[in-house]
Amino acid sequence: LCGSLVSCRSRGPDVTLAMDVQHYDTSFNYIEIPALAVSGSTQPSEGVTAINLALTKLKEDYQPVLDGSAAQTPGENHCLLYPTETDRYLNLVFFRETYHTDLNTGHITTLVYDKETGKQVTLDDGLALAGQTEEGLCQALAAQYDPTLSQEVPGADLCIQNQAVEGFRMGSDGQPIFYLT
């Protein structure tokens, strides 16, 4: 009986990842941006539509590099895709980096699709699942690393500043894993 109940559970349409942009050039620009595709004649769910819209906006950020329309095509731009998938979630994690001289150039952009509900899981959803707030995560980061920093350089007044939650992905246990800077 339990097997029958599990098989009757409603699932969203099968969603696959299809690469939309794979751009690698001699100026060390590496750009990987996918799109979500729905199998068969099924209409895209609200989540697929929302994530594809976000992917389109991400692609627009790199359009001058992709089509060489900038007066001088910039180099060393990276948008590298690291997808992960669990039974329930499809996670798109992008490492984004632009060459600057300030050494703080790498950032994370994330998009999460819930295959069971057909919806995008937002940062607010992830925080609620974890019973956390952005401020609470940033305070935990500072509490963990500020004492270590002061031990590494005695007498210096060091602390982590401008903490930010850049994104998250869903783990196989259904709990969010956050990326902070």
mmCIF file with all atom_site columns, C-alpha atoms in Angstrom:
data_model
loop_
_atom_site.group_PDB
_atom_site.id
_atom_site.type_symbol
_atom_site.label_atom_id
_atom_site.label_alt_id
_atom_site.label_comp_id
_atom_site.label_asym_id
_atom_site.label_entity_id
_atom_site.label_seq_id
_atom_site.pdbx_PDB_ins_code
_atom_site.Cartn_x
_atom_site.Cartn_y
_atom_site.Cartn_z
_atom_site.occupancy
_atom_site.B_iso_or_equiv
_atom_site.pdbx_formal_charge
_atom_site.auth_seq_id
_atom_site.auth_comp_id
_atom_site.auth_asym_id
_atom_site.auth_atom_id
_atom_site.pdbx_PDB_model_num
ATOM 1   C CA . LEU A 1 1   ? 0.000  0.000  0.000   1.00 0.00 ? 1   LEU A CA 1
ATOM 2   C CA . CYS A 1 2   ? 2.830  2.405  0.840   1.00 0.00 ? 2   CYS A CA 1
ATOM 3   C CA . GLY A 1 3   ? 4.415  1.817  -2.567  1.00 0.00 ? 3   GLY A CA 1
ATOM 4   C CA . SER A 1 4   ? 1.154  2.742  -4.248  1.00 0.00 ? 4   SER A CA 1
ATOM 5   C CA . LEU A 1 5   ? 0.904  5.948  -2.267  1.00 0.00 ? 5   LEU A CA 1
ATOM 6   C CA . VAL A 1 6   ? 4.428  6.983  -3.170  1.00 0.00 ? 6   VAL A CA 1
ATOM 7   C CA . SER A 1 7   ? 3.853  6.336  -6.847  1.00 0.00 ? 7   SER A CA 1
ATOM 8   C CA . CYS A 1 8   ? 0.741  8.533  -6.822  1.00 0.00 ? 8   CYS A CA 1
ATOM 9   C CA . ARG A 1 9   ? 2.642  11.569 -5.578  1.00 0.00 ? 9   ARG A CA 1
ATOM 10  C CA . SER A 1 10  ? 2.373  14.470 -7.941  1.00 0.00 ? 10  SER A CA 1
ATOM 11  C CA . ARG A 1 11  ? 5.627  15.627 -9.531  1.00 0.00 ? 11  ARG A CA 1
ATOM 12  C CA . GLY A 1 12  ? 6.251  18.490 -11.866 1.00 0.00 ? 12  GLY A CA 1
ATOM 13  C CA . PRO A 1 13  ? 7.227  17.904 -15.493 1.00 0.00 ? 13  PRO A CA 1
ATOM 14  C CA . ASP A 1 14  ? 10.689 16.517 -16.269 1.00 0.00 ? 14  ASP A CA 1
ATOM 15  C CA . VAL A 1 15  ? 13.087 19.424 -16.490 1.00 0.00 ? 15  VAL A CA 1
ATOM 16  C CA . THR A 1 16  ? 16.511 19.147 -18.076 1.00 0.00 ? 16  THR A CA 1
ATOM 17  C CA . LEU A 1 17  ? 19.472 21.446 -18.356 1.00 0.00 ? 17  LEU A CA 1
ATOM 18  C CA . ALA A 1 18  ? 20.445 22.553 -21.867 1.00 0.00 ? 18  ALA A CA 1
ATOM 19  C CA . MET A 1 19  ? 23.489 24.732 -22.452 1.00 0.00 ? 19  MET A CA 1
ATOM 20  C CA . ASP A 1 20  ? 22.534 28.033 -24.044 1.00 0.00 ? 20  ASP A CA 1
ATOM 21  C CA . VAL A 1 21  ? 25.969 29.684 -23.928 1.00 0.00 ? 21  VAL A CA 1
ATOM 22  C CA . GLN A 1 22  ? 29.377 28.054 -23.865 1.00 0.00 ? 22  GLN A CA 1
ATOM 23  C CA . HIS A 1 23  ? 31.876 30.778 -24.724 1.00 0.00 ? 23  HIS A CA 1
ATOM 24  C CA . TYR A 1 24  ? 35.616 30.328 -24.264 1.00 0.00 ? 24  TYR A CA 1
ATOM 25  C CA . ASP A 1 25  ? 38.029 32.712 -25.981 1.00 0.00 ? 25  ASP A CA 1
ATOM 26  C CA . THR A 1 26  ? 41.709 33.587 -26.128 1.00 0.00 ? 26  THR A CA 1
ATOM 27  C CA . SER A 1 27  ? 41.178 36.591 -23.814 1.00 0.00 ? 27  SER A CA 1
ATOM 28  C CA . PHE A 1 28  ? 40.416 34.138 -20.993 1.00 0.00 ? 28  PHE A CA 1
ATOM 29  C CA . ASN A 1 29  ? 36.679 34.837 -21.011 1.00 0.00 ? 29  ASN A CA 1
ATOM 30  C CA . TYR A 1 30  ? 34.819 31.677 -19.968 1.00 0.00 ? 30  TYR A CA 1
ATOM 31  C CA . ILE A 1 31  ? 31.039 31.943 -19.929 1.00 0.00 ? 31  ILE A CA 1
ATOM 32  C CA . GLU A 1 32  ? 28.634 29.037 -19.324 1.00 0.00 ? 32  GLU A CA 1
ATOM 33  C CA . ILE A 1 33  ? 24.919 29.781 -19.109 1.00 0.00 ? 33  ILE A CA 1
ATOM 34  C CA . PRO A 1 34  ? 22.247 27.092 -19.474 1.00 0.00 ? 34  PRO A CA 1
ATOM 35  C CA . ALA A 1 35  ? 18.493 27.163 -19.946 1.00 0.00 ? 35  ALA A CA 1
ATOM 36  C CA . LEU A 1 36  ? 15.927 24.853 -18.417 1.00 0.00 ? 36  LEU A CA 1
ATOM 37  C CA . ALA A 1 37  ? 13.986 22.733 -20.884 1.00 0.00 ? 37  ALA A CA 1
ATOM 38  C CA . VAL A 1 38  ? 10.743 20.857 -20.271 1.00 0.00 ? 38  VAL A CA 1
ATOM 39  C CA . SER A 1 39  ? 10.399 17.455 -21.893 1.00 0.00 ? 39  SER A CA 1
ATOM 40  C CA . GLY A 1 40  ? 7.463  16.650 -24.139 1.00 0.00 ? 40  GLY A CA 1
ATOM 41  C CA . SER A 1 41  ? 4.699  19.085 -24.899 1.00 0.00 ? 41  SER A CA 1
ATOM 42  C CA . THR A 1 42  ? 4.308  20.133 -21.276 1.00 0.00 ? 42  THR A CA 1
ATOM 43  C CA . GLN A 1 43  ? 4.082  23.845 -20.629 1.00 0.00 ? 43  GLN A CA 1
ATOM 44  C CA . PRO A 1 44  ? 6.929  25.273 -18.498 1.00 0.00 ? 44  PRO A CA 1
ATOM 45  C CA . SER A 1 45  ? 6.044  25.670 -14.850 1.00 0.00 ? 45  SER A CA 1
ATOM 46  C CA . GLU A 1 46  ? 6.175  28.961 -12.995 1.00 0.00 ? 46  GLU A CA 1
ATOM 47  C CA . GLY A 1 47  ? 9.617  27.978 -11.626 1.00 0.00 ? 47  GLY A CA 1
ATOM 48  C CA . VAL A 1 48  ? 11.076 27.079 -15.032 1.00 0.00 ? 48  VAL A CA 1
ATOM 49  C CA . THR A 1 49  ? 9.840  30.381 -16.455 1.00 0.00 ? 49  THR A CA 1
ATOM 50  C CA . ALA A 1 50  ? 11.266 32.390 -13.522 1.00 0.00 ? 50  ALA A CA 1
ATOM 51  C CA . ILE A 1 51  ? 14.666 30.665 -13.683 1.00 0.00 ? 51  ILE A CA 1
ATOM 52  C CA . ASN A 1 52  ? 14.900 31.003 -17.477 1.00 0.00 ? 52  ASN A CA 1
ATOM 53  C CA . LEU A 1 53  ? 14.122 34.715 -17.115 1.00 0.00 ? 53  LEU A CA 1
ATOM 54  C CA . ALA A 1 54  ? 16.947 35.053 -14.554 1.00 0.00 ? 54  ALA A CA 1
ATOM 55  C CA . LEU A 1 55  ? 19.276 33.139 -16.903 1.00 0.00 ? 55  LEU A CA 1
ATOM 56  C CA . THR A 1 56  ? 18.363 35.493 -19.753 1.00 0.00 ? 56  THR A CA 1
ATOM 57  C CA . LYS A 1 57  ? 19.251 38.484 -17.551 1.00 0.00 ? 57  LYS A CA 1
ATOM 58  C CA . LEU A 1 58  ? 22.540 36.805 -16.624 1.00 0.00 ? 58  LEU A CA 1
ATOM 59  C CA . LYS A 1 59  ? 23.304 36.313 -20.312 1.00 0.00 ? 59  LYS A CA 1
ATOM 60  C CA . GLU A 1 60  ? 22.586 40.011 -20.940 1.00 0.00 ? 60  GLU A CA 1
ATOM 61  C CA . ASP A 1 61  ? 25.296 40.902 -18.391 1.00 0.00 ? 61  ASP A CA 1
ATOM 62  C CA . TYR A 1 62  ? 27.827 39.135 -20.609 1.00 0.00 ? 62  TYR A CA 1
ATOM 63  C CA . GLN A 1 63  ? 26.448 40.193 -24.010 1.00 0.00 ? 63  GLN A CA 1
ATOM 64  C CA . PRO A 1 64  ? 29.268 42.695 -24.757 1.00 0.00 ? 64  PRO A CA 1
ATOM 65  C CA . VAL A 1 65  ? 31.796 39.903 -24.250 1.00 0.00 ? 65  VAL A CA 1
ATOM 66  C CA . LEU A 1 66  ? 29.740 37.359 -26.197 1.00 0.00 ? 66  LEU A CA 1
ATOM 67  C CA . ASP A 1 67  ? 29.242 39.470 -29.307 1.00 0.00 ? 67  ASP A CA 1
ATOM 68  C CA . GLY A 1 68  ? 32.425 41.562 -29.087 1.00 0.00 ? 68  GLY A CA 1
ATOM 69  C CA . SER A 1 69  ? 30.347 44.759 -29.124 1.00 0.00 ? 69  SER A CA 1
ATOM 70  C CA . ALA A 1 70  ? 32.405 46.463 -26.416 1.00 0.00 ? 70  ALA A CA 1
ATOM 71  C CA . ALA A 1 71  ? 34.933 48.992 -27.736 1.00 0.00 ? 71  ALA A CA 1
ATOM 72  C CA . GLN A 1 72  ? 37.608 46.791 -26.250 1.00 0.00 ? 72  GLN A CA 1
ATOM 73  C CA . THR A 1 73  ? 36.535 43.231 -25.502 1.00 0.00 ? 73  THR A CA 1
ATOM 74  C CA . PRO A 1 74  ? 37.315 42.764 -21.828 1.00 0.00 ? 74  PRO A CA 1
ATOM 75  C CA . GLY A 1 75  ? 39.319 39.753 -20.733 1.00 0.00 ? 75  GLY A CA 1
ATOM 76  C CA . GLU A 1 76  ? 39.284 37.390 -17.796 1.00 0.00 ? 76  GLU A CA 1
ATOM 77  C CA . ASN A 1 77  ? 35.524 37.369 -17.264 1.00 0.00 ? 77  ASN A CA 1
ATOM 78  C CA . HIS A 1 78  ? 34.231 34.112 -15.875 1.00 0.00 ? 78  HIS A CA 1
ATOM 79  C CA . CYS A 1 79  ? 30.732 32.796 -15.395 1.00 0.00 ? 79  CYS A CA 1
ATOM 80  C CA . LEU A 1 80  ? 31.251 29.118 -14.672 1.00 0.00 ? 80  LEU A CA 1
ATOM 81  C CA . LEU A 1 81  ? 28.324 26.794 -14.063 1.00 0.00 ? 81  LEU A CA 1
ATOM 82  C CA . TYR A 1 82  ? 28.431 24.149 -11.336 1.00 0.00 ? 82  TYR A CA 1
ATOM 83  C CA . PRO A 1 83  ? 25.090 22.320 -11.455 1.00 0.00 ? 83  PRO A CA 1
ATOM 84  C CA . THR A 1 84  ? 24.089 19.793 -8.820  1.00 0.00 ? 84  THR A CA 1
ATOM 85  C CA . GLU A 1 85  ? 20.949 17.714 -8.624  1.00 0.00 ? 85  GLU A CA 1
ATOM 86  C CA . THR A 1 86  ? 19.241 15.885 -5.797  1.00 0.00 ? 86  THR A CA 1
ATOM 87  C CA . ASP A 1 87  ? 16.099 13.777 -5.963  1.00 0.00 ? 87  ASP A CA 1
ATOM 88  C CA . ARG A 1 88  ? 14.059 16.916 -5.419  1.00 0.00 ? 88  ARG A CA 1
ATOM 89  C CA . TYR A 1 89  ? 16.175 19.924 -6.414  1.00 0.00 ? 89  TYR A CA 1
ATOM 90  C CA . LEU A 1 90  ? 18.126 21.186 -9.398  1.00 0.00 ? 90  LEU A CA 1
ATOM 91  C CA . ASN A 1 91  ? 20.798 23.655 -8.248  1.00 0.00 ? 91  ASN A CA 1
ATOM 92  C CA . LEU A 1 92  ? 22.542 26.051 -10.607 1.00 0.00 ? 92  LEU A CA 1
ATOM 93  C CA . VAL A 1 93  ? 25.599 27.594 -8.971  1.00 0.00 ? 93  VAL A CA 1
ATOM 94  C CA . PHE A 1 94  ? 27.596 30.139 -10.963 1.00 0.00 ? 94  PHE A CA 1
ATOM 95  C CA . PHE A 1 95  ? 31.061 31.304 -9.985  1.00 0.00 ? 95  PHE A CA 1
ATOM 96  C CA . ARG A 1 96  ? 31.321 34.790 -11.448 1.00 0.00 ? 96  ARG A CA 1
ATOM 97  C CA . GLU A 1 97  ? 34.583 36.618 -11.637 1.00 0.00 ? 97  GLU A CA 1
ATOM 98  C CA . THR A 1 98  ? 35.698 39.800 -13.349 1.00 0.00 ? 98  THR A CA 1
ATOM 99  C CA . TYR A 1 99  ? 39.311 40.894 -13.431 1.00 0.00 ? 99  TYR A CA 1
ATOM 100 C CA . HIS A 1 100 ? 39.907 43.857 -11.120 1.00 0.00 ? 100 HIS A CA 1
ATOM 101 C CA . THR A 1 101 ? 42.821 45.011 -9.068  1.00 0.00 ? 101 THR A CA 1
ATOM 102 C CA . ASP A 1 102 ? 40.985 44.907 -5.716  1.00 0.00 ? 102 ASP A CA 1
ATOM 103 C CA . LEU A 1 103 ? 41.427 41.116 -5.320  1.00 0.00 ? 103 LEU A CA 1
ATOM 104 C CA . ASN A 1 104 ? 37.762 40.723 -4.313  1.00 0.00 ? 104 ASN A CA 1
ATOM 105 C CA . THR A 1 105 ? 36.410 39.697 -7.665  1.00 0.00 ? 105 THR A CA 1
ATOM 106 C CA . GLY A 1 106 ? 34.742 36.313 -7.235  1.00 0.00 ? 106 GLY A CA 1
ATOM 107 C CA . HIS A 1 107 ? 31.049 36.088 -6.486  1.00 0.00 ? 107 HIS A CA 1
ATOM 108 C CA . ILE A 1 108 ? 28.397 33.390 -6.471  1.00 0.00 ? 108 ILE A CA 1
ATOM 109 C CA . THR A 1 109 ? 25.017 33.521 -8.185  1.00 0.00 ? 109 THR A CA 1
ATOM 110 C CA . THR A 1 110 ? 22.571 30.697 -7.519  1.00 0.00 ? 110 THR A CA 1
ATOM 111 C CA . LEU A 1 111 ? 19.215 29.508 -8.828  1.00 0.00 ? 111 LEU A CA 1
ATOM 112 C CA . VAL A 1 112 ? 17.324 26.568 -7.325  1.00 0.00 ? 112 VAL A CA 1
ATOM 113 C CA . TYR A 1 113 ? 14.439 24.661 -8.922  1.00 0.00 ? 113 TYR A CA 1
ATOM 114 C CA . ASP A 1 114 ? 12.130 22.413 -6.870  1.00 0.00 ? 114 ASP A CA 1
ATOM 115 C CA . LYS A 1 115 ? 11.244 19.503 -9.163  1.00 0.00 ? 115 LYS A CA 1
ATOM 116 C CA . GLU A 1 116 ? 8.424  18.399 -6.875  1.00 0.00 ? 116 GLU A CA 1
ATOM 117 C CA . THR A 1 117 ? 6.501  21.681 -6.781  1.00 0.00 ? 117 THR A CA 1
ATOM 118 C CA . GLY A 1 118 ? 7.681  23.127 -10.111 1.00 0.00 ? 118 GLY A CA 1
ATOM 119 C CA . LYS A 1 119 ? 8.716  26.360 -8.382  1.00 0.00 ? 119 LYS A CA 1
ATOM 120 C CA . GLN A 1 120 ? 11.882 28.336 -7.936  1.00 0.00 ? 120 GLN A CA 1
ATOM 121 C CA . VAL A 1 121 ? 13.259 28.235 -4.392  1.00 0.00 ? 121 VAL A CA 1
ATOM 122 C CA . THR A 1 122 ? 14.243 31.787 -3.465  1.00 0.00 ? 122 THR A CA 1
ATOM 123 C CA . LEU A 1 123 ? 16.803 32.907 -0.909  1.00 0.00 ? 123 LEU A CA 1
ATOM 124 C CA . ASP A 1 124 ? 13.942 33.836 1.424   1.00 0.00 ? 124 ASP A CA 1
ATOM 125 C CA . ASP A 1 125 ? 12.584 30.276 1.052   1.00 0.00 ? 125 ASP A CA 1
ATOM 126 C CA . GLY A 1 126 ? 16.018 28.814 1.813   1.00 0.00 ? 126 GLY A CA 1
ATOM 127 C CA . LEU A 1 127 ? 16.451 31.010 4.875   1.00 0.00 ? 127 LEU A CA 1
ATOM 128 C CA . ALA A 1 128 ? 12.995 30.012 6.143   1.00 0.00 ? 128 ALA A CA 1
ATOM 129 C CA . LEU A 1 129 ? 13.796 26.297 5.648   1.00 0.00 ? 129 LEU A CA 1
ATOM 130 C CA . ALA A 1 130 ? 16.981 26.738 7.678   1.00 0.00 ? 130 ALA A CA 1
ATOM 131 C CA . GLY A 1 131 ? 15.265 28.863 10.342  1.00 0.00 ? 131 GLY A CA 1
ATOM 132 C CA . GLN A 1 132 ? 17.830 31.595 9.662   1.00 0.00 ? 132 GLN A CA 1
ATOM 133 C CA . THR A 1 133 ? 18.054 35.223 8.622   1.00 0.00 ? 133 THR A CA 1
ATOM 134 C CA . GLU A 1 134 ? 20.728 36.864 6.495   1.00 0.00 ? 134 GLU A CA 1
ATOM 135 C CA . GLU A 1 135 ? 21.816 38.888 9.517   1.00 0.00 ? 135 GLU A CA 1
ATOM 136 C CA . GLY A 1 136 ? 22.035 35.754 11.674  1.00 0.00 ? 136 GLY A CA 1
ATOM 137 C CA . LEU A 1 137 ? 24.212 33.955 9.123   1.00 0.00 ? 137 LEU A CA 1
ATOM 138 C CA . CYS A 1 138 ? 26.529 36.966 8.814   1.00 0.00 ? 138 CYS A CA 1
ATOM 139 C CA . GLN A 1 139 ? 26.824 37.259 12.608  1.00 0.00 ? 139 GLN A CA 1
ATOM 140 C CA . ALA A 1 140 ? 27.663 33.545 12.834  1.00 0.00 ? 140 ALA A CA 1
ATOM 141 C CA . LEU A 1 141 ? 30.374 34.021 10.187  1.00 0.00 ? 141 LEU A CA 1
ATOM 142 C CA . ALA A 1 142 ? 31.892 36.945 12.095  1.00 0.00 ? 142 ALA A CA 1
ATOM 143 C CA . ALA A 1 143 ? 31.706 35.081 15.412  1.00 0.00 ? 143 ALA A CA 1
ATOM 144 C CA . GLN A 1 144 ? 33.531 32.117 13.879  1.00 0.00 ? 144 GLN A CA 1
ATOM 145 C CA . TYR A 1 145 ? 36.303 33.989 12.050  1.00 0.00 ? 145 TYR A CA 1
ATOM 146 C CA . ASP A 1 146 ? 36.916 37.260 13.928  1.00 0.00 ? 146 ASP A CA 1
ATOM 147 C CA . PRO A 1 147 ? 38.699 35.505 16.860  1.00 0.00 ? 147 PRO A CA 1
ATOM 148 C CA . THR A 1 148 ? 40.836 33.535 14.387  1.00 0.00 ? 148 THR A CA 1
ATOM 149 C CA . LEU A 1 149 ? 41.858 36.707 12.556  1.00 0.00 ? 149 LEU A CA 1
ATOM 150 C CA . SER A 1 150 ? 42.964 38.409 15.773  1.00 0.00 ? 150 SER A CA 1
ATOM 151 C CA . GLN A 1 151 ? 45.082 35.343 16.675  1.00 0.00 ? 151 GLN A CA 1
ATOM 152 C CA . GLU A 1 152 ? 46.777 35.317 13.269  1.00 0.00 ? 152 GLU A CA 1
ATOM 153 C CA . VAL A 1 153 ? 47.854 38.952 13.554  1.00 0.00 ? 153 VAL A CA 1
ATOM 154 C CA . PRO A 1 154 ? 48.141 39.827 17.279  1.00 0.00 ? 154 PRO A CA 1
ATOM 155 C CA . GLY A 1 155 ? 47.561 43.477 18.081  1.00 0.00 ? 155 GLY A CA 1
ATOM 156 C CA . ALA A 1 156 ? 45.790 44.179 14.804  1.00 0.00 ? 156 ALA A CA 1
ATOM 157 C CA . ASP A 1 157 ? 42.164 45.218 14.858  1.00 0.00 ? 157 ASP A CA 1
ATOM 158 C CA . LEU A 1 158 ? 40.887 42.782 12.218  1.00 0.00 ? 158 LEU A CA 1
ATOM 159 C CA . CYS A 1 159 ? 37.340 41.660 11.566  1.00 0.00 ? 159 CYS A CA 1
ATOM 160 C CA . ILE A 1 160 ? 35.217 40.488 8.711   1.00 0.00 ? 160 ILE A CA 1
ATOM 161 C CA . GLN A 1 161 ? 33.337 43.408 7.207   1.00 0.00 ? 161 GLN A CA 1
ATOM 162 C CA . ASN A 1 162 ? 30.539 43.736 4.665   1.00 0.00 ? 162 ASN A CA 1
ATOM 163 C CA . GLN A 1 163 ? 29.371 40.146 5.019   1.00 0.00 ? 163 GLN A CA 1
ATOM 164 C CA . ALA A 1 164 ? 26.765 39.104 2.497   1.00 0.00 ? 164 ALA A CA 1
ATOM 165 C CA . VAL A 1 165 ? 24.783 35.995 1.693   1.00 0.00 ? 165 VAL A CA 1
ATOM 166 C CA . GLU A 1 166 ? 25.412 35.522 -2.027  1.00 0.00 ? 166 GLU A CA 1
ATOM 167 C CA . GLY A 1 167 ? 23.272 32.444 -2.565  1.00 0.00 ? 167 GLY A CA 1
ATOM 168 C CA . PHE A 1 168 ? 22.555 28.864 -1.603  1.00 0.00 ? 168 PHE A CA 1
ATOM 169 C CA . ARG A 1 169 ? 21.950 25.421 -2.954  1.00 0.00 ? 169 ARG A CA 1
ATOM 170 C CA . MET A 1 170 ? 19.849 22.598 -1.581  1.00 0.00 ? 170 MET A CA 1
ATOM 171 C CA . GLY A 1 171 ? 21.684 19.575 -0.216  1.00 0.00 ? 171 GLY A CA 1
ATOM 172 C CA . SER A 1 172 ? 20.616 15.976 -0.675  1.00 0.00 ? 172 SER A CA 1
ATOM 173 C CA . ASP A 1 173 ? 19.101 16.100 2.825   1.00 0.00 ? 173 ASP A CA 1
ATOM 174 C CA . GLY A 1 174 ? 16.749 18.895 1.696   1.00 0.00 ? 174 GLY A CA 1
ATOM 175 C CA . GLN A 1 175 ? 18.576 21.543 3.747   1.00 0.00 ? 175 GLN A CA 1
ATOM 176 C CA . PRO A 1 176 ? 20.044 24.708 2.238   1.00 0.00 ? 176 PRO A CA 1
ATOM 177 C CA . ILE A 1 177 ? 23.800 25.244 2.071   1.00 0.00 ? 177 ILE A CA 1
ATOM 178 C CA . PHE A 1 178 ? 24.611 28.974 2.036   1.00 0.00 ? 178 PHE A CA 1
ATOM 179 C CA . TYR A 1 179 ? 27.446 30.855 0.320   1.00 0.00 ? 179 TYR A CA 1
ATOM 180 C CA . LEU A 1 180 ? 28.651 33.908 2.218   1.00 0.00 ? 180 LEU A CA 1
ATOM 181 C CA . THR A 1 181 ? 31.350 36.491 1.525   1.00 0.00 ? 181 THR A CA 1
#
